[in-house]
Short mmCIF file of C-alpha atoms and ligand atoms in Angstrom, two decimals:
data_model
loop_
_atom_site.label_atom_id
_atom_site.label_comp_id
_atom_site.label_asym_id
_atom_site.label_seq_id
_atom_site.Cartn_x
_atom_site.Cartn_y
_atom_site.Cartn_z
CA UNK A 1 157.66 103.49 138.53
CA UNK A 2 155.02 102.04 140.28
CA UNK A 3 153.44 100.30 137.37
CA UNK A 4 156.43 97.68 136.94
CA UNK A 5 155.65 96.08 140.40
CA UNK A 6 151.95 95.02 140.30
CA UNK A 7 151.40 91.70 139.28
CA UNK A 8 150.99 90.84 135.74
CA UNK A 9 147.99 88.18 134.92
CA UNK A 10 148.74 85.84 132.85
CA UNK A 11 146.04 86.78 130.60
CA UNK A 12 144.18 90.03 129.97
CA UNK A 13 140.07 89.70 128.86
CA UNK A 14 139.05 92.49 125.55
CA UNK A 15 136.22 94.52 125.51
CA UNK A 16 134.99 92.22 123.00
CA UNK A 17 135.33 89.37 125.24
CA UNK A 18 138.17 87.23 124.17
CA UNK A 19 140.91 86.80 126.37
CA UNK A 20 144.45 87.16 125.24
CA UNK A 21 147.24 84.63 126.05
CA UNK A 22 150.21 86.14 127.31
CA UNK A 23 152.53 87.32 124.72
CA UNK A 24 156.12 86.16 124.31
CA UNK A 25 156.70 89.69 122.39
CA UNK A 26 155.03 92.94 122.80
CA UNK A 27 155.54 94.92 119.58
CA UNK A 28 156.18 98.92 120.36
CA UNK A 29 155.51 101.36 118.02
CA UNK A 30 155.57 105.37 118.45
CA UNK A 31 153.49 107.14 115.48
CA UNK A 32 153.52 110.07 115.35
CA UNK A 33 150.98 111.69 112.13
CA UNK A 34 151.51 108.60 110.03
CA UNK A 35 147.34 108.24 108.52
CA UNK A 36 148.67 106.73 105.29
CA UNK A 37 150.85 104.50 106.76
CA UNK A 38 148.28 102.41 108.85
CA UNK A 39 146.52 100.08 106.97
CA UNK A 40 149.25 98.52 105.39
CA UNK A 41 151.70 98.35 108.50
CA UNK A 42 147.98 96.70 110.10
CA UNK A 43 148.55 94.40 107.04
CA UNK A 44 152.39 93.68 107.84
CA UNK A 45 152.12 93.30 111.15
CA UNK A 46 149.68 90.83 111.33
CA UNK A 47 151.21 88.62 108.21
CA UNK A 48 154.88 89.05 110.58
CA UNK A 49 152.86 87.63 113.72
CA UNK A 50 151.63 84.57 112.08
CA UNK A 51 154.98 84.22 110.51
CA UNK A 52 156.72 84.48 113.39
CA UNK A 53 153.88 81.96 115.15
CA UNK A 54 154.19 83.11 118.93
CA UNK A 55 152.16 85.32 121.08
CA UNK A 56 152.42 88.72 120.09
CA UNK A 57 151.08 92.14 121.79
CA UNK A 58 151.45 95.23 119.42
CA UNK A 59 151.47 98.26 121.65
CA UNK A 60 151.51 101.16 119.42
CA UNK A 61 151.76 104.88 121.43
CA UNK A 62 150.04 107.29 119.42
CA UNK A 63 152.50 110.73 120.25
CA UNK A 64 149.66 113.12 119.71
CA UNK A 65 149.17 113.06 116.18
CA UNK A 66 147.13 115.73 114.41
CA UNK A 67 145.68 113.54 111.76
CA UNK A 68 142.71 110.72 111.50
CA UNK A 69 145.93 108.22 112.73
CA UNK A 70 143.95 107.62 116.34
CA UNK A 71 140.80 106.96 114.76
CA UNK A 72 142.29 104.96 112.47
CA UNK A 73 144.26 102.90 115.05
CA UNK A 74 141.39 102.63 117.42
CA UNK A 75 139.08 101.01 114.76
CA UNK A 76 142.11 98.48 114.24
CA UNK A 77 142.28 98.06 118.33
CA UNK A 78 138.62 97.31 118.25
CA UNK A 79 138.59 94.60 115.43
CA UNK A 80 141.66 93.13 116.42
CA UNK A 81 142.64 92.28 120.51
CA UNK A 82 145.98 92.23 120.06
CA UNK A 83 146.52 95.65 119.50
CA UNK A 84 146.54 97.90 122.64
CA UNK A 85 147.01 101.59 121.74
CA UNK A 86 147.93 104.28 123.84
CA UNK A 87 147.29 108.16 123.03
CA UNK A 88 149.72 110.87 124.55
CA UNK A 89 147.76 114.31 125.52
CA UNK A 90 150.37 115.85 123.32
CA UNK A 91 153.72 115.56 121.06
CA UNK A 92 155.94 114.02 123.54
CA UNK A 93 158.18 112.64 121.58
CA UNK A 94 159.85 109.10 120.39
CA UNK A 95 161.41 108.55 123.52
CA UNK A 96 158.66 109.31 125.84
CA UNK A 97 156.47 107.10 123.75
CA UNK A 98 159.18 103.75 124.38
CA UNK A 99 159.02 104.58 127.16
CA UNK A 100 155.04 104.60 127.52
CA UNK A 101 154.90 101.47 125.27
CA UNK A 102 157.93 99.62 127.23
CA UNK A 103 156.15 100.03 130.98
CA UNK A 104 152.65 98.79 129.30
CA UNK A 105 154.65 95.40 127.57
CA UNK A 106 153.62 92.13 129.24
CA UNK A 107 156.31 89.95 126.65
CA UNK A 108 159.11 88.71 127.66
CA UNK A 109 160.76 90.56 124.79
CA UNK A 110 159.91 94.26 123.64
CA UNK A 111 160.36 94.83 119.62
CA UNK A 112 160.81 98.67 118.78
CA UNK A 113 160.02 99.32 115.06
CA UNK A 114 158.66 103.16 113.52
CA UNK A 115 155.38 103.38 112.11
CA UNK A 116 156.62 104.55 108.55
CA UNK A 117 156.98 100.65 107.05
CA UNK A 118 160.83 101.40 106.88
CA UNK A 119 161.66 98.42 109.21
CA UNK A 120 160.40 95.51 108.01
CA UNK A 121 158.66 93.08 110.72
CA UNK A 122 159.39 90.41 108.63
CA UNK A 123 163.06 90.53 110.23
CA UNK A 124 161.63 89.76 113.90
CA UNK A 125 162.55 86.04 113.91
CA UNK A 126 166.02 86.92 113.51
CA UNK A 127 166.04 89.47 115.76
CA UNK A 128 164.38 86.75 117.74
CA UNK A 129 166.98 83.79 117.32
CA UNK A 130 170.12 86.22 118.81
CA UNK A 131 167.69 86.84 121.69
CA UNK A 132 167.06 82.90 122.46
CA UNK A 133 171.00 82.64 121.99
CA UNK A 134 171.31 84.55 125.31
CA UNK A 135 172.00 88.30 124.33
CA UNK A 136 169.87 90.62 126.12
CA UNK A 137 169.67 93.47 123.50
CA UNK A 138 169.42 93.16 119.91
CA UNK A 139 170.17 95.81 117.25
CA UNK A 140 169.13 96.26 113.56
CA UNK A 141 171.44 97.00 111.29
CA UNK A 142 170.76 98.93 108.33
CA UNK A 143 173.40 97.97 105.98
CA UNK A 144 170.91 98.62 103.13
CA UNK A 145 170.06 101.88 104.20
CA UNK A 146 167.20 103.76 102.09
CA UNK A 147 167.60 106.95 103.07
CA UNK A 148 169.72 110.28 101.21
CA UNK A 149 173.10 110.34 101.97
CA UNK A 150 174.58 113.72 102.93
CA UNK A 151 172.14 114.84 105.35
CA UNK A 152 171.01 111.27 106.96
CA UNK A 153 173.72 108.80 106.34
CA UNK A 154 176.59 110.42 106.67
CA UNK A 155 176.30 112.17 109.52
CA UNK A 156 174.50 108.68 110.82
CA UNK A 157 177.83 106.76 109.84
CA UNK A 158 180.08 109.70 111.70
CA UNK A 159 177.90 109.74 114.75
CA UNK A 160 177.53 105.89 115.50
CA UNK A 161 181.24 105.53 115.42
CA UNK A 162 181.93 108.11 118.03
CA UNK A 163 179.18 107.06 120.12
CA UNK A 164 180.52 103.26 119.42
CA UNK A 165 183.99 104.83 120.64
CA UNK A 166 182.79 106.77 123.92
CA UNK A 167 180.25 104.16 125.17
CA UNK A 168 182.21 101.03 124.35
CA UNK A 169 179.24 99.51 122.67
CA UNK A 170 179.87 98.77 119.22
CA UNK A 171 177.21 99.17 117.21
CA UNK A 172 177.19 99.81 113.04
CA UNK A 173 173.32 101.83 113.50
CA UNK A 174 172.01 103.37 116.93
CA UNK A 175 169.76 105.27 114.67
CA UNK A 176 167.64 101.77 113.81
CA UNK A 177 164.21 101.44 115.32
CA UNK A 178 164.27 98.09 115.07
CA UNK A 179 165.49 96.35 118.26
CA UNK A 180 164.84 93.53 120.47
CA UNK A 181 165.34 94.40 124.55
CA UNK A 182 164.32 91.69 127.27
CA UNK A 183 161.92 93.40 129.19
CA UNK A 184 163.59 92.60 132.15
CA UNK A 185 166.66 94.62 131.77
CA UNK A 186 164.38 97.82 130.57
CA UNK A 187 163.46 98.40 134.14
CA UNK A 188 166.68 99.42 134.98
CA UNK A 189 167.17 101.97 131.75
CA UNK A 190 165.66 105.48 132.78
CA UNK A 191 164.71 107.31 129.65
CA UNK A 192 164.49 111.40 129.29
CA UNK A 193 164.87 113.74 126.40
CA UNK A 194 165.84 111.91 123.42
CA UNK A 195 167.63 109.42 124.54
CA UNK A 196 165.72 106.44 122.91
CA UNK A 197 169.04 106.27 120.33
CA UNK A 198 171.16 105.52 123.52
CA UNK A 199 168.92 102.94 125.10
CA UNK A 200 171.50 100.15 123.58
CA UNK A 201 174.45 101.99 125.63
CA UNK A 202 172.59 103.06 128.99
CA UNK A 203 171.59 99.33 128.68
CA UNK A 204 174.88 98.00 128.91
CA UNK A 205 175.96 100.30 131.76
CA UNK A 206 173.13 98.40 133.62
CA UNK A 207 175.05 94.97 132.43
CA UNK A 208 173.19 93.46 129.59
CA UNK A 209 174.48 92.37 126.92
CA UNK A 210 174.09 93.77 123.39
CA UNK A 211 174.91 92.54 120.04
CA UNK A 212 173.25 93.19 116.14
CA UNK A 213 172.05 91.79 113.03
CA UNK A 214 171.91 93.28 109.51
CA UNK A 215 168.55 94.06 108.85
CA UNK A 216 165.83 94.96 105.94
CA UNK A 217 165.24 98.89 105.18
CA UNK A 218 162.94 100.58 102.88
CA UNK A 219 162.13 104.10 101.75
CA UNK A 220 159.95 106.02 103.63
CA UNK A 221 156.45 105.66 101.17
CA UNK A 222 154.17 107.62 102.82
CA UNK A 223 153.95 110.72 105.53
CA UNK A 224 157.65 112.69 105.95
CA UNK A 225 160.44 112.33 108.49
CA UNK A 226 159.49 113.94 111.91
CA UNK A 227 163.52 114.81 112.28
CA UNK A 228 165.83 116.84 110.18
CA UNK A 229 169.55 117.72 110.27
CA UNK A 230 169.49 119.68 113.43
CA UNK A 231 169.21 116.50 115.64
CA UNK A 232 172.89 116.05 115.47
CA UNK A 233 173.68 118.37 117.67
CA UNK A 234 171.05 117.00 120.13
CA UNK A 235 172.98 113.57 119.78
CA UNK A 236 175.96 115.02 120.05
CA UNK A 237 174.95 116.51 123.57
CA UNK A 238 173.14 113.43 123.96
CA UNK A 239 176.38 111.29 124.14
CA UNK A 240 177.97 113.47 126.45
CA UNK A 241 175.45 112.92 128.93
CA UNK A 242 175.36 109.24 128.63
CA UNK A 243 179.16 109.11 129.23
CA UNK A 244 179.08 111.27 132.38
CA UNK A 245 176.08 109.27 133.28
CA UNK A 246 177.35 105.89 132.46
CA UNK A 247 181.07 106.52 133.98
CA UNK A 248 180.84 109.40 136.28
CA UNK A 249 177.41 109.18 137.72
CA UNK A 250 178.28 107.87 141.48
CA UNK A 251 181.65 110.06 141.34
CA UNK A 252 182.07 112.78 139.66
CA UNK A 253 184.00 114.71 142.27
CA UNK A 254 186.30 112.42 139.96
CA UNK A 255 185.85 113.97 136.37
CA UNK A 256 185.44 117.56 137.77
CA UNK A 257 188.22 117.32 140.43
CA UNK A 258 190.94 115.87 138.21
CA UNK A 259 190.48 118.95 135.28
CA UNK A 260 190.02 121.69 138.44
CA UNK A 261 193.39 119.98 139.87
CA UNK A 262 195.04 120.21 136.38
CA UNK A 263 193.95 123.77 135.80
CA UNK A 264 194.85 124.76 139.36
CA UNK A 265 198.28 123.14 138.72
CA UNK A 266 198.98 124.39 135.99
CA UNK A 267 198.20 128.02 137.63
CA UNK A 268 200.14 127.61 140.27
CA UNK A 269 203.40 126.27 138.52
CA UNK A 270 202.73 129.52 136.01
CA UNK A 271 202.22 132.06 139.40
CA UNK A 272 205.60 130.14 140.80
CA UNK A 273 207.62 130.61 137.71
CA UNK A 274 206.22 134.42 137.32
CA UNK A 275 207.39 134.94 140.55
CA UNK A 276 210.35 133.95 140.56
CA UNK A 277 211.20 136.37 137.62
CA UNK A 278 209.27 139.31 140.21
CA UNK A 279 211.27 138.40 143.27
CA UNK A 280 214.60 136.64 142.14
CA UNK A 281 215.31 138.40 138.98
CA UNK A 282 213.53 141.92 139.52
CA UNK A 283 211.65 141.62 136.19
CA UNK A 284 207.90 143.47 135.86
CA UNK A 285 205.32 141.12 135.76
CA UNK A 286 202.27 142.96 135.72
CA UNK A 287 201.47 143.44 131.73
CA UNK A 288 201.92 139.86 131.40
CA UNK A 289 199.28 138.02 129.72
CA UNK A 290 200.66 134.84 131.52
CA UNK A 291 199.63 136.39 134.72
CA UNK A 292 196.39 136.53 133.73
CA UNK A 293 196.43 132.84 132.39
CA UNK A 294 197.84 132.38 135.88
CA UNK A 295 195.06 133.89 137.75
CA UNK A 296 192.38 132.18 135.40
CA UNK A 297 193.39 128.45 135.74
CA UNK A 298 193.89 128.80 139.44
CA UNK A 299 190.24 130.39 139.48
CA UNK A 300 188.79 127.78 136.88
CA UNK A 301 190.22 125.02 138.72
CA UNK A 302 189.29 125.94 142.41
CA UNK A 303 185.41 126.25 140.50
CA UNK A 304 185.77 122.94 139.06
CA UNK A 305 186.78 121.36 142.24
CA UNK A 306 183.64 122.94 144.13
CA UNK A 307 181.42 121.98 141.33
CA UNK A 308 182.65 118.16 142.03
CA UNK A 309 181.61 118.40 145.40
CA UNK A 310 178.14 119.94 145.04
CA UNK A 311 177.85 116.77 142.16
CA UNK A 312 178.52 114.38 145.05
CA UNK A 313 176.17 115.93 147.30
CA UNK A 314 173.55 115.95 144.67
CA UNK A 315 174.45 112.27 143.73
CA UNK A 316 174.08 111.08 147.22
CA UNK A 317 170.88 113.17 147.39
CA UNK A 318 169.55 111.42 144.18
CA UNK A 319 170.52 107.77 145.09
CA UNK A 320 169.43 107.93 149.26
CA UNK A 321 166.49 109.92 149.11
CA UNK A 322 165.30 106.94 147.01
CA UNK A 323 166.92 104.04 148.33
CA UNK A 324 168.45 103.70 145.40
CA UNK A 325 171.01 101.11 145.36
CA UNK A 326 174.11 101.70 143.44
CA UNK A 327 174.41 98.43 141.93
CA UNK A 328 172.45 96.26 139.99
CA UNK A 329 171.66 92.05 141.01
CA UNK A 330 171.15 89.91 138.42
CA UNK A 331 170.38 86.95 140.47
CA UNK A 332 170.97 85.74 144.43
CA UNK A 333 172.03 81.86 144.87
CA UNK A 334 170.63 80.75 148.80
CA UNK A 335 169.76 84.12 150.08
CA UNK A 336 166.59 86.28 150.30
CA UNK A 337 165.64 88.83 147.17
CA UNK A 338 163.87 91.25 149.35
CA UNK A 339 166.59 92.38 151.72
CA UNK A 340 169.06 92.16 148.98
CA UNK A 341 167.59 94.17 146.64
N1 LIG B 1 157.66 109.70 116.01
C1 LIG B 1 156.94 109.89 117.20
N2 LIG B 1 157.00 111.13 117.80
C2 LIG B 1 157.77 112.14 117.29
C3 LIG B 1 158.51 111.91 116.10
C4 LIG B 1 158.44 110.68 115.51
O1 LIG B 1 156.27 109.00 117.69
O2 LIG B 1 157.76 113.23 117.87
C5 LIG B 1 157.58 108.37 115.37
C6 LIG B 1 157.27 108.40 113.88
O3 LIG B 1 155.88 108.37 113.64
C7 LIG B 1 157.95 107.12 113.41
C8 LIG B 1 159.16 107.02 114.32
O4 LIG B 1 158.87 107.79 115.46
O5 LIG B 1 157.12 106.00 113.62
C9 LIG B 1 160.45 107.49 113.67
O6 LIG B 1 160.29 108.77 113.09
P1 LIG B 1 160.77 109.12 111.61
O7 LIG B 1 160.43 107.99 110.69
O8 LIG B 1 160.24 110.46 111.24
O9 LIG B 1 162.35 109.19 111.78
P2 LIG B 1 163.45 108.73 110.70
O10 LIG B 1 163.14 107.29 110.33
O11 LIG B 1 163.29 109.64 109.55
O12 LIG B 1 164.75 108.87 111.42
MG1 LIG B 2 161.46 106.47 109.59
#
């Protein structure tokens, strides 16, 4: 990511010639087909950012909508300079559109709320305070949540506690747009797929720090979802790959190797005890279906084992051939940045 290391100015001019002071937060938005939304979160935005009385950027990454949205937001970007919008060739997606929205930020803090006027911008001086407090991530909360419950908050409820469980970051919504992240620990977080709803977890495996506020919700009044009930199973895949990711990722000869051991093991001591009935007590073995349980852990596990080696190579592949290092500094005290880092 190339565009992280050139120099930021300090201020950036308009095409209508005013220049714009360096913001203290850059506002990201993905929209995706919201026309009817617009106006008013125009109108909500800009009451929030004179509420809220610092510099504010409001990068909004139009996902390829199909609807008047761009023109829409363009006019807005031409009346009003502090409104930068970016248009995607195409339906990437939420995640893609962070992530197009986070490497564009000049703030010191990014704010991620959806287009739809569920989060209210009204809350970002409290996300705001747990940020000067020293946390590097802060979460909404939707305690209030608007939405129905069998298909969205149940399964919501169900899935933040397990990903709460297997990440080790505790958090009551994942599913909440509206977060605060310090830019500066976003550089490290590497976003694919969907994995916008993790950015909270693959955040803390980086090292910063994450806590969360209750927030305001509202129902959705204009547009529809973009997501239905089949997304579960995408988080659910999701979370898996964070965890390998987040515990594995420089060792996995570690998670692979330990089950192929098991299941060899467990083969072997099976083959032992099966031959011991063949050779000791003269007993047929051969229309046992323990053999065959023999035979397939011993073959399972030797696979496993391989499979842990090929997922070093490729991990030492992925972090050399980069110069990747496999740690992350937070500061140097007396020594030089450069060589360090
Ligand atoms: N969105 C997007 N690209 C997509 C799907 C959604 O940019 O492919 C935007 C959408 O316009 C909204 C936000 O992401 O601003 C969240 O989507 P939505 O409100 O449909 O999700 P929900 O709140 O129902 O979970
Ligand atoms: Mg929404």
């Amino acid at each position: 990511m190339t565009a992280q290391k050139v120099a930021r100015p300090a201020a950036v001019a308009h095409p209508n010639g005013s220049a714009q002071p360096k913001p203290k937060i850059s506002i990201v938005i993905p929209l995706y087909n919201e026309e009817e939304s617009i106006p008013h979160l125009y109108e909500a935005l800009v009451e929030a950012i004179a509420h809220y009385g610092q510099p504010a950027e409001v990068i909004i990454v139009d996902d390829g909508s199909k609807d008047r949205s761009f023109a829409l937001l363009k006019e807005i970007a031409q009346r009003d300079p502090r409104f930068i919008i970016i248009r995607f060739r195409r339906n990437f997606g939420q995640t893609a559109a962070f992530a197009a929205g986070f490497a564009k930020a000049r703030g010191e803090v990014a704010i991620t709320m959806d287009a739809d006027l569920q989060n209210d911008p009204m809350d970002i001086p409290l996300l705001m305070a747990k940020v000067e407090e020293g946390y590097d991530i802060v979460s909404g909360w939707r305690k209030n949540r608007q939405d129905r419950y069998w298909d969205r908050k149940l399964p919501s409820m169900l899935a933040n506690r397990l990903i709460s469980n297997v990440t080790d970051v505790r958090l009551h919504d994942y599913g909440c747009s509206l977060k605060a992240y310090r830019t500066e620990v976003l550089k490290h977080v590497h976003l694919y797929g969907e994995l916008h709803r993790f950015i909270p977890a693959l955040a803390s495996q980086v090292g910063a720090t994450v806590t969360e506020v209750p927030v305001n919700h509202r129902a959705r009044q204009y547009g529809s979802s973009k997501y239905g009930i089949s997304r579960t199973i995408r988080v659910m895949l999701d979370l898996i790959n964070v965890w390998f990711l987040g515990s594995y990722s420089t060792r996995p000869i570690h998670v692979f190797g330990t089950l192929g051991l098991a299941s060899a093991g467990i083969g072997i001591l099976l083959g032992i005890y099966l031959s011991f009935l063949k050779i000791f007590l003269a007993q047929s073995i051969g229309n046992r279906p323990l053999l065959l349980l023999a035979v397939l852990l011993v073959v399972i596990g030797v696979q496993l084992v391989t499979m842990g080696l090929l997922a070093e190579m490729i991990t030492r592949t992925y972090y050399e051939s980069q110069d990747k290092p496999i740690y992350i500094v937070r500061e140097i005290v007396n020594g030089d940045w450069e060589e360090s880092v």
